[in-house]
mmCIF file of C-alpha atoms in Angstrom:
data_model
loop_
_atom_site.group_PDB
_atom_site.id
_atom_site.type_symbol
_atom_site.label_atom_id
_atom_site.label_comp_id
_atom_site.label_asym_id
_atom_site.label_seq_id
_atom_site.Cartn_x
_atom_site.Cartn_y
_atom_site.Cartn_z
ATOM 1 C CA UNK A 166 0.000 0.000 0.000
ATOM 2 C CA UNK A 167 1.609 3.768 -1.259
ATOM 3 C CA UNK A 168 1.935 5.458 1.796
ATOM 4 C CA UNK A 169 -1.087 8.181 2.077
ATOM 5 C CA UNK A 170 -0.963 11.624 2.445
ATOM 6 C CA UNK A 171 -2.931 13.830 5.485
ATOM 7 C CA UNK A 172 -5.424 15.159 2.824
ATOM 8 C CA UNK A 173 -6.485 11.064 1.372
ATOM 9 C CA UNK A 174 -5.929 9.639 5.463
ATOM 10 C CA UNK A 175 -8.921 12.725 6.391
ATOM 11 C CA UNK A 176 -10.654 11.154 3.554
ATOM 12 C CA UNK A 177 -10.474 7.842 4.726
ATOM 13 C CA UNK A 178 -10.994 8.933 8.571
ATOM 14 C CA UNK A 179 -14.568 10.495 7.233
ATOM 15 C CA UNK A 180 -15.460 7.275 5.323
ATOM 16 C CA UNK A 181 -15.169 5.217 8.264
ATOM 17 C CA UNK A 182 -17.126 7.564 10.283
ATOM 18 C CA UNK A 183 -19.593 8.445 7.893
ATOM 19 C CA UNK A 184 -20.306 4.413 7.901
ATOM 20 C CA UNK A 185 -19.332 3.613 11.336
ATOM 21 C CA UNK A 186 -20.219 6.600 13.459
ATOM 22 C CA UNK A 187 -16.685 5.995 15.541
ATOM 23 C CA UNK A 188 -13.388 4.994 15.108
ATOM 24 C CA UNK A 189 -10.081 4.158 17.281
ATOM 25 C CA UNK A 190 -6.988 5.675 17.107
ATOM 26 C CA UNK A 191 -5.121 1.778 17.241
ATOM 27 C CA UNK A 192 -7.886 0.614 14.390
ATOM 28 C CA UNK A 193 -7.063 3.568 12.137
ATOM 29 C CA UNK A 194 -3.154 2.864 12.837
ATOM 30 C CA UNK A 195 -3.156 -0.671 11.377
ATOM 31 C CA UNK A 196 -5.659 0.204 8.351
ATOM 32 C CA UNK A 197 -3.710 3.236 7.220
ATOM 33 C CA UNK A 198 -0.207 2.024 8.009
ATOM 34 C CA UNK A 199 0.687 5.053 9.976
ATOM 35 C CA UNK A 200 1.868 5.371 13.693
ATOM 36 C CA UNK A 201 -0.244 6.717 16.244
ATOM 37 C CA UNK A 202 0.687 9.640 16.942
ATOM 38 C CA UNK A 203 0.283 10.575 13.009
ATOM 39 C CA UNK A 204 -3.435 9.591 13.616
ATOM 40 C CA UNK A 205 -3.478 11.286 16.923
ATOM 41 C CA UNK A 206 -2.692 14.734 14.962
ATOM 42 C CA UNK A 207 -4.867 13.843 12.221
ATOM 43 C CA UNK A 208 -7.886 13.140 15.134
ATOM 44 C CA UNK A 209 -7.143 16.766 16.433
ATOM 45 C CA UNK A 210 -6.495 18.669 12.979
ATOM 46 C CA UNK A 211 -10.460 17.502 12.294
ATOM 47 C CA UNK A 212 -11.923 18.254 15.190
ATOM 48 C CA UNK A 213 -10.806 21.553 14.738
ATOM 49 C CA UNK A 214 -12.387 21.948 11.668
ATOM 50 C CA UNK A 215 -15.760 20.278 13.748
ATOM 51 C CA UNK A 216 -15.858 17.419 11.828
ATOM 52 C CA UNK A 217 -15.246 14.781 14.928
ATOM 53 C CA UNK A 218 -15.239 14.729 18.600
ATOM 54 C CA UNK A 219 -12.228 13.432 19.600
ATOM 55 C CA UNK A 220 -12.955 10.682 22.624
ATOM 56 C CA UNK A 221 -10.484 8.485 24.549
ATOM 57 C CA UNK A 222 -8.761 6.504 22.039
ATOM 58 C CA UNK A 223 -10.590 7.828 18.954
ATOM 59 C CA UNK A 224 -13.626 9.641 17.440
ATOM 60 C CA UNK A 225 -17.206 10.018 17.333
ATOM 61 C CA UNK A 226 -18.648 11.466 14.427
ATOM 62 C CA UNK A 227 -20.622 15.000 14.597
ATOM 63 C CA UNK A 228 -23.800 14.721 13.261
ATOM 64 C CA UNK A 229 -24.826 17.288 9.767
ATOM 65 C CA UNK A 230 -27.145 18.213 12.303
ATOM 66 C CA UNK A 231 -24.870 20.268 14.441
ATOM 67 C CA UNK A 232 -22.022 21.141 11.635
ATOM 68 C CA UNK A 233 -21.523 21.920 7.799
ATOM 69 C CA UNK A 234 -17.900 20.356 6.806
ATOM 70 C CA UNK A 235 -15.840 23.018 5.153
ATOM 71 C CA UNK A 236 -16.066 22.775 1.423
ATOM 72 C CA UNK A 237 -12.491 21.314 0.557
ATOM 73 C CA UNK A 238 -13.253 18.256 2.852
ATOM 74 C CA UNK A 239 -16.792 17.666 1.866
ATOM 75 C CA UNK A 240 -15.483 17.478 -1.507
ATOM 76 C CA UNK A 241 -12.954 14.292 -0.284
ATOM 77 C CA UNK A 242 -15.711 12.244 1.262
ATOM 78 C CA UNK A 243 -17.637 10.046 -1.313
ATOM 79 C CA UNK A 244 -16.107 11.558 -4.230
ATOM 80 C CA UNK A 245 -16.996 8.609 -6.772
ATOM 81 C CA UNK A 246 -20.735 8.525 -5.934
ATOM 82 C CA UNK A 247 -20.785 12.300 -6.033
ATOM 83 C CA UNK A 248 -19.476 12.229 -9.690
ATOM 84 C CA UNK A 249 -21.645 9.431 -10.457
ATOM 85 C CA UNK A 250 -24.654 11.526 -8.956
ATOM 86 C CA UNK A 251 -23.251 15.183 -11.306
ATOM 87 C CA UNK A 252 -22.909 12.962 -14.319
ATOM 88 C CA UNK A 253 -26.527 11.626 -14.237
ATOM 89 C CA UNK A 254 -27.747 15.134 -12.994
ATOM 90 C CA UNK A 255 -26.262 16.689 -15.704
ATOM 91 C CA UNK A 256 -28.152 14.899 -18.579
ATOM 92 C CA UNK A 257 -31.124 16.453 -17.458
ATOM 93 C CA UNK A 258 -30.105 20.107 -18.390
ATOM 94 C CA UNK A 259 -31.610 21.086 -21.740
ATOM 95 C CA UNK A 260 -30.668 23.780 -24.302
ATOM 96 C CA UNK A 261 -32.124 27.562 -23.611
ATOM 97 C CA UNK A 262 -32.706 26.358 -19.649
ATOM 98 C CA UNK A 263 -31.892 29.050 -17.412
ATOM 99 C CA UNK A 264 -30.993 26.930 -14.385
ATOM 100 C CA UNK A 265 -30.018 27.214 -10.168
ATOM 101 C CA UNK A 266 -26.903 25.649 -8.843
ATOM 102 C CA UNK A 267 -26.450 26.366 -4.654
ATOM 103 C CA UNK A 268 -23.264 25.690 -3.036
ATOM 104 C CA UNK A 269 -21.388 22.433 -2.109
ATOM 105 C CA UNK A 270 -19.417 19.562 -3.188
ATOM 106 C CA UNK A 271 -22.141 17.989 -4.960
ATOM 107 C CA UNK A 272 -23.307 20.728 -6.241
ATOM 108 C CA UNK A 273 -19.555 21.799 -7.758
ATOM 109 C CA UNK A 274 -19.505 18.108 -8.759
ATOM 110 C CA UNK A 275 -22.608 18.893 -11.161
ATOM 111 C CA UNK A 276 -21.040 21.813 -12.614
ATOM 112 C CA UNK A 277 -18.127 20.156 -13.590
ATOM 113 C CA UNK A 278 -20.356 17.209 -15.486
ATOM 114 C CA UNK A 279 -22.046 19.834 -17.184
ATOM 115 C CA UNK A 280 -21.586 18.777 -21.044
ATOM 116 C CA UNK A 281 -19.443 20.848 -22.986
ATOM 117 C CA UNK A 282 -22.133 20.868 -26.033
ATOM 118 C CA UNK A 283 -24.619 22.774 -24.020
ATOM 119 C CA UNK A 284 -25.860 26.312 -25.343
ATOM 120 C CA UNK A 285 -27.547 28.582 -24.409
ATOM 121 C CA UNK A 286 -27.941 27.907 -20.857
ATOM 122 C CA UNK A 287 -27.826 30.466 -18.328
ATOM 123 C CA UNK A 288 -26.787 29.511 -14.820
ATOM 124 C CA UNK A 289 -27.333 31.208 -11.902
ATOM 125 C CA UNK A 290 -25.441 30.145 -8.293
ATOM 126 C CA UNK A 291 -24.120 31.791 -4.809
ATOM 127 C CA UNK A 292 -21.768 29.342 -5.241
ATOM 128 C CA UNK A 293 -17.707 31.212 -6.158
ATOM 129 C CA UNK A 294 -16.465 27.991 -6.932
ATOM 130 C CA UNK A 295 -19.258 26.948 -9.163
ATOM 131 C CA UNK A 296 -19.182 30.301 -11.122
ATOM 132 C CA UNK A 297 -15.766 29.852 -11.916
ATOM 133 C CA UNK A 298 -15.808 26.219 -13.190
ATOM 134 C CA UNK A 299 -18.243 27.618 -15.874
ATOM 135 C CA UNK A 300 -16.804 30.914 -16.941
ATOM 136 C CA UNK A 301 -15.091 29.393 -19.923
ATOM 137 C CA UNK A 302 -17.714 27.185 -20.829
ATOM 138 C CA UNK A 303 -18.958 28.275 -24.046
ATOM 139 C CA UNK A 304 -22.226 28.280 -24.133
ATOM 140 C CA UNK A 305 -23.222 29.036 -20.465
ATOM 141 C CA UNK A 306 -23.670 32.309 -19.181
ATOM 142 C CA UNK A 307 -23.303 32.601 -15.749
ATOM 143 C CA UNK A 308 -25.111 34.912 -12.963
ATOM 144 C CA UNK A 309 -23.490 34.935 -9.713
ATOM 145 C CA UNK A 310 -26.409 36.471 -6.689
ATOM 146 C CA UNK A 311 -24.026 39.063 -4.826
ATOM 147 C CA UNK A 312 -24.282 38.428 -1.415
ATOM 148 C CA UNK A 313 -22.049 38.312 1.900
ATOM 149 C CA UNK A 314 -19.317 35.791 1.515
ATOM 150 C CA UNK A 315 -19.317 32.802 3.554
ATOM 151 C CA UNK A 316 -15.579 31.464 3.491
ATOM 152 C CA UNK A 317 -16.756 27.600 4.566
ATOM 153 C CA UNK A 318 -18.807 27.181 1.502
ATOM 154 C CA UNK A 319 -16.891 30.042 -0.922
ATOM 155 C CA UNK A 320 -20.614 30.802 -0.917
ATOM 156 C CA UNK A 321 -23.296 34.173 -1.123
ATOM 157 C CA UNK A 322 -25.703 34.405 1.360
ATOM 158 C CA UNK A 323 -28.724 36.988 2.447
ATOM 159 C CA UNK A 324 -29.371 39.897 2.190
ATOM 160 C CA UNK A 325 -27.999 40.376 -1.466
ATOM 161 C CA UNK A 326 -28.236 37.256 -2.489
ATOM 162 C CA UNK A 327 -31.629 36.227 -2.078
ATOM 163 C CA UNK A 328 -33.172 39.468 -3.220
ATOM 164 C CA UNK A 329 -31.585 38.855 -6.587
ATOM 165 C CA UNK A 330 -32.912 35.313 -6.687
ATOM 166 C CA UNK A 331 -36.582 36.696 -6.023
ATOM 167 C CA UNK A 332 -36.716 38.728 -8.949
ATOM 168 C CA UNK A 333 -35.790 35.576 -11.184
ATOM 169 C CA UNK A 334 -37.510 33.076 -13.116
ATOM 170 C CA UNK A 335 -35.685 29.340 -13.451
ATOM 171 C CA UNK A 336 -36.745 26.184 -15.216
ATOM 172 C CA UNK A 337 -34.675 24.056 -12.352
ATOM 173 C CA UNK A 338 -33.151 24.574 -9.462
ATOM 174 C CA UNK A 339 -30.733 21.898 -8.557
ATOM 175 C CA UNK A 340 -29.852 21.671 -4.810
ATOM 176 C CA UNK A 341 -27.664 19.608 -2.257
ATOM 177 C CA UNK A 342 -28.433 18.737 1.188
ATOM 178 C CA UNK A 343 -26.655 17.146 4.482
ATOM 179 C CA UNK A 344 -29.812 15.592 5.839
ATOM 180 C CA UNK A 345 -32.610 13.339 4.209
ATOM 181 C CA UNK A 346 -35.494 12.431 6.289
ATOM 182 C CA UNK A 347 -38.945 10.961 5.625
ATOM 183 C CA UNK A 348 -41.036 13.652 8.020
ATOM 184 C CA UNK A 349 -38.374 16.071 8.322
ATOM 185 C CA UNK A 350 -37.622 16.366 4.543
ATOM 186 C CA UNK A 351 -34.721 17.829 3.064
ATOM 187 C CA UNK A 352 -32.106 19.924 5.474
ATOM 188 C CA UNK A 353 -28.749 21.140 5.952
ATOM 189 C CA UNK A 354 -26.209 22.238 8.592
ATOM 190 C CA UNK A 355 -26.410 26.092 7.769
ATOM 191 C CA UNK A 356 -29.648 28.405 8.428
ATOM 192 C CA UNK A 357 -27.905 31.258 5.358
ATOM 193 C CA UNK A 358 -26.974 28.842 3.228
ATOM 194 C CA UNK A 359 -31.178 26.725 3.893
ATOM 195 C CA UNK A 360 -32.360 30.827 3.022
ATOM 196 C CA UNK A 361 -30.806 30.807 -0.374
ATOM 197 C CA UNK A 362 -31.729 27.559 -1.277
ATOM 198 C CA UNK A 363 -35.776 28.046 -0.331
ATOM 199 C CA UNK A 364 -35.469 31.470 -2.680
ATOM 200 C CA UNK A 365 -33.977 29.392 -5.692
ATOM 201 C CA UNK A 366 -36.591 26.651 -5.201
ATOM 202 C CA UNK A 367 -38.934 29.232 -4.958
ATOM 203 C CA UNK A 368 -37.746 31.142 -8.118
ATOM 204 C CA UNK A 369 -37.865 27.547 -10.454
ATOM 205 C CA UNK A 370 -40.470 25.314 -11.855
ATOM 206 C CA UNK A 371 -39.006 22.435 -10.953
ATOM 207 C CA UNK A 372 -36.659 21.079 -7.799
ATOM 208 C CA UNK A 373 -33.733 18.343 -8.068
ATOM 209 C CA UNK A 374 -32.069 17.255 -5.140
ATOM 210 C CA UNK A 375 -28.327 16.037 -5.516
ATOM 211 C CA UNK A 376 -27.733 13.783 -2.467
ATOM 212 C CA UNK A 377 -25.444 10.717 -2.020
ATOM 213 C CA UNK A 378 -26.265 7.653 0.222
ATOM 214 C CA UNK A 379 -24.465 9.044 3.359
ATOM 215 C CA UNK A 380 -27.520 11.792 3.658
ATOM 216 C CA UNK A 381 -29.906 9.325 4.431
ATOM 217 C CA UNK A 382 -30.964 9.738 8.238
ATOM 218 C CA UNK A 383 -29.648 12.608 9.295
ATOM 219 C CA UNK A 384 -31.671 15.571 10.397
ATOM 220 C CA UNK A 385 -29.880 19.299 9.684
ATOM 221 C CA UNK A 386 -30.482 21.755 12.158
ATOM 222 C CA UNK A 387 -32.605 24.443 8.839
ATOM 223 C CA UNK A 388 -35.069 22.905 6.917
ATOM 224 C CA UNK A 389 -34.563 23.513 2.837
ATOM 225 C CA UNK A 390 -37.322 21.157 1.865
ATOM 226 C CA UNK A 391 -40.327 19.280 2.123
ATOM 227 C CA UNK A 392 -40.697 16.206 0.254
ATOM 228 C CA UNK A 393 -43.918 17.380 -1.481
ATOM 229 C CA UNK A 394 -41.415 20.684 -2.975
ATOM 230 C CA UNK A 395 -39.168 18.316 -4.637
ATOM 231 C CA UNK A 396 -39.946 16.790 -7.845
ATOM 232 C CA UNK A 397 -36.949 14.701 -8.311
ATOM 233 C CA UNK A 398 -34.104 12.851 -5.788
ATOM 234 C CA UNK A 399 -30.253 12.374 -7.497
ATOM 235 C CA UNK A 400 -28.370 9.755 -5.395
ATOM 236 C CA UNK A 401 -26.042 6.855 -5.714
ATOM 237 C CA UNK A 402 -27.030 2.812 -5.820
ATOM 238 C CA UNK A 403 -25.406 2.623 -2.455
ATOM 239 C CA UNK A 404 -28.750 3.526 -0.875
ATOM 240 C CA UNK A 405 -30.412 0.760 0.722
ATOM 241 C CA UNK A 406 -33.468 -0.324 -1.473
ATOM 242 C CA UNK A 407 -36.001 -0.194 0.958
ATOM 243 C CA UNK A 408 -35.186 3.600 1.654
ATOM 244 C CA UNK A 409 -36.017 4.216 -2.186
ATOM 245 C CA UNK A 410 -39.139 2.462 -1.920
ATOM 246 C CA UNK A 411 -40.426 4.524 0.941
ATOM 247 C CA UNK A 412 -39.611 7.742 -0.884
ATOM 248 C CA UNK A 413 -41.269 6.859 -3.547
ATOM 249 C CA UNK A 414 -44.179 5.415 -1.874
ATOM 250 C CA UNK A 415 -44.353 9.403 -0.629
ATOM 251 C CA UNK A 416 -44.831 10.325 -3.959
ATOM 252 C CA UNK A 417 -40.809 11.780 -4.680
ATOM 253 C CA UNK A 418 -39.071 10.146 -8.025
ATOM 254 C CA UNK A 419 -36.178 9.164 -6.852
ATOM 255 C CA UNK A 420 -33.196 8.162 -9.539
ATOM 256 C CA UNK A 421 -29.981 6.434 -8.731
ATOM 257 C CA UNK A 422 -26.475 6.343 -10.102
#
């Protein structure tokens, strides 16, 4: 095994606590191939970024309830699915669509799928890292809301932001989330970040939710959605296939990639 860097051993500390919910500082030793104090440092450079709670010998994971991740690591955790989830997203988006893109790694993952041949599609997003995958794409234009900068996300939020987005008219608006619940609906970890994405399902004829597996469960602390606003779910196969079935059973389409 090539030994891993501290940006892939993060990655592989979420994954195992995205699917475990806890980990051990001797466990993540052996599987990584790295001494303990490297994990040790690793275990306290996360919970900085309030990601973890560090506990005697290892980690319990904090729940999207409490916490957003910073962008650059939400963008490490799940990447394949994500990409799987952009690329499937992305065949949806039509010629002459004006469409809304929010912030987050799923959400930057769509951009980036976006296919080259497109024209004459106008994009609106809070999201700085979104607008500048697409400024040299040829035949998007892109509208970025104005708003104050939220240096987690590279995002927009309120007051600017969602005033722009009110006086706007979208075919889709295409939206992540960090929690997906049957009652509770769609949520996330952030109450500016929920505001902006209510105005730009507000502003569209149509909602698309990009979500991998890992969403399932988990209850955000602002409410985006409720499952009657959304007309269509984006995940990955890695969802259990009785959680598909009750979705549906509410009435939400729900594809899988």
């Amino acid at each position: 095994m090539t030994a891993l860097n501290a940006m892939q051993r993060h990655q592989r500390i979420l994954e195992a606590l995205e699917a475990d919910g806890k980990v051990s500082v001797m466990g993540l030793s052996d599987r990584l191939r790295v001494s303990v104090v490297t994990i040790r440092n690793d275990l306290e450079q996360l919970e900085r970024q309030q990601v973890l709670r560090r506990i005697r010998g290892g980690a319990l994971a904090v729940r999207a309830a409490r916490f957003e991740r910073p962008l650059h690591l939400a963008s490490q955790a799940f990447t394949e699915e994500k990409q799987r989830i952009a690329k499937l997203a992305a065949t949806l988006v039509r010629d002459g669509e004006t469409i809304m893109i929010d912030a987050g790694s799923t959400a930057l993952a769509f951009a980036r799928a976006l296919s080259k041949s497109l024209n004459d599609v106008a994009v609106v997003t809070n999201s700085l890292d979104v607008a500048l995958v697409l400024a040299e794409h040829p035949g998007i234009r892109v509208v970025v809301t104005g708003g104050t900068l939220r240096g987690a996300q590279r995002s927009l939020t309120a007051p600017f932001s969602t005033l722009v987005i009110g006086q706007l008219n979208a075919d889709t608006a295409y939206i992540s989330c960090t929690g997906i619940d049957l009652d509770k609906g769609f949520t996330t970890g952030s109450w500016e970040e929920a505001e902006v994405e209510k105005a730009m399902i507000a502003a569209a004829s149509r909602c698309v939710i990009l979500a991998d597996h890992s969403k399932f469960g988990h209850v955000g602390s602002a409410r985006v959605a409720d499952l009657a606003t959304v007309d269509l779910l984006v995940t990955d196969n890695d969802v259990a296939p009785e959680m598909v079935v009750s979705f549906e059973a509410r009435g939400l389409q729900v594809l899988t990639a």
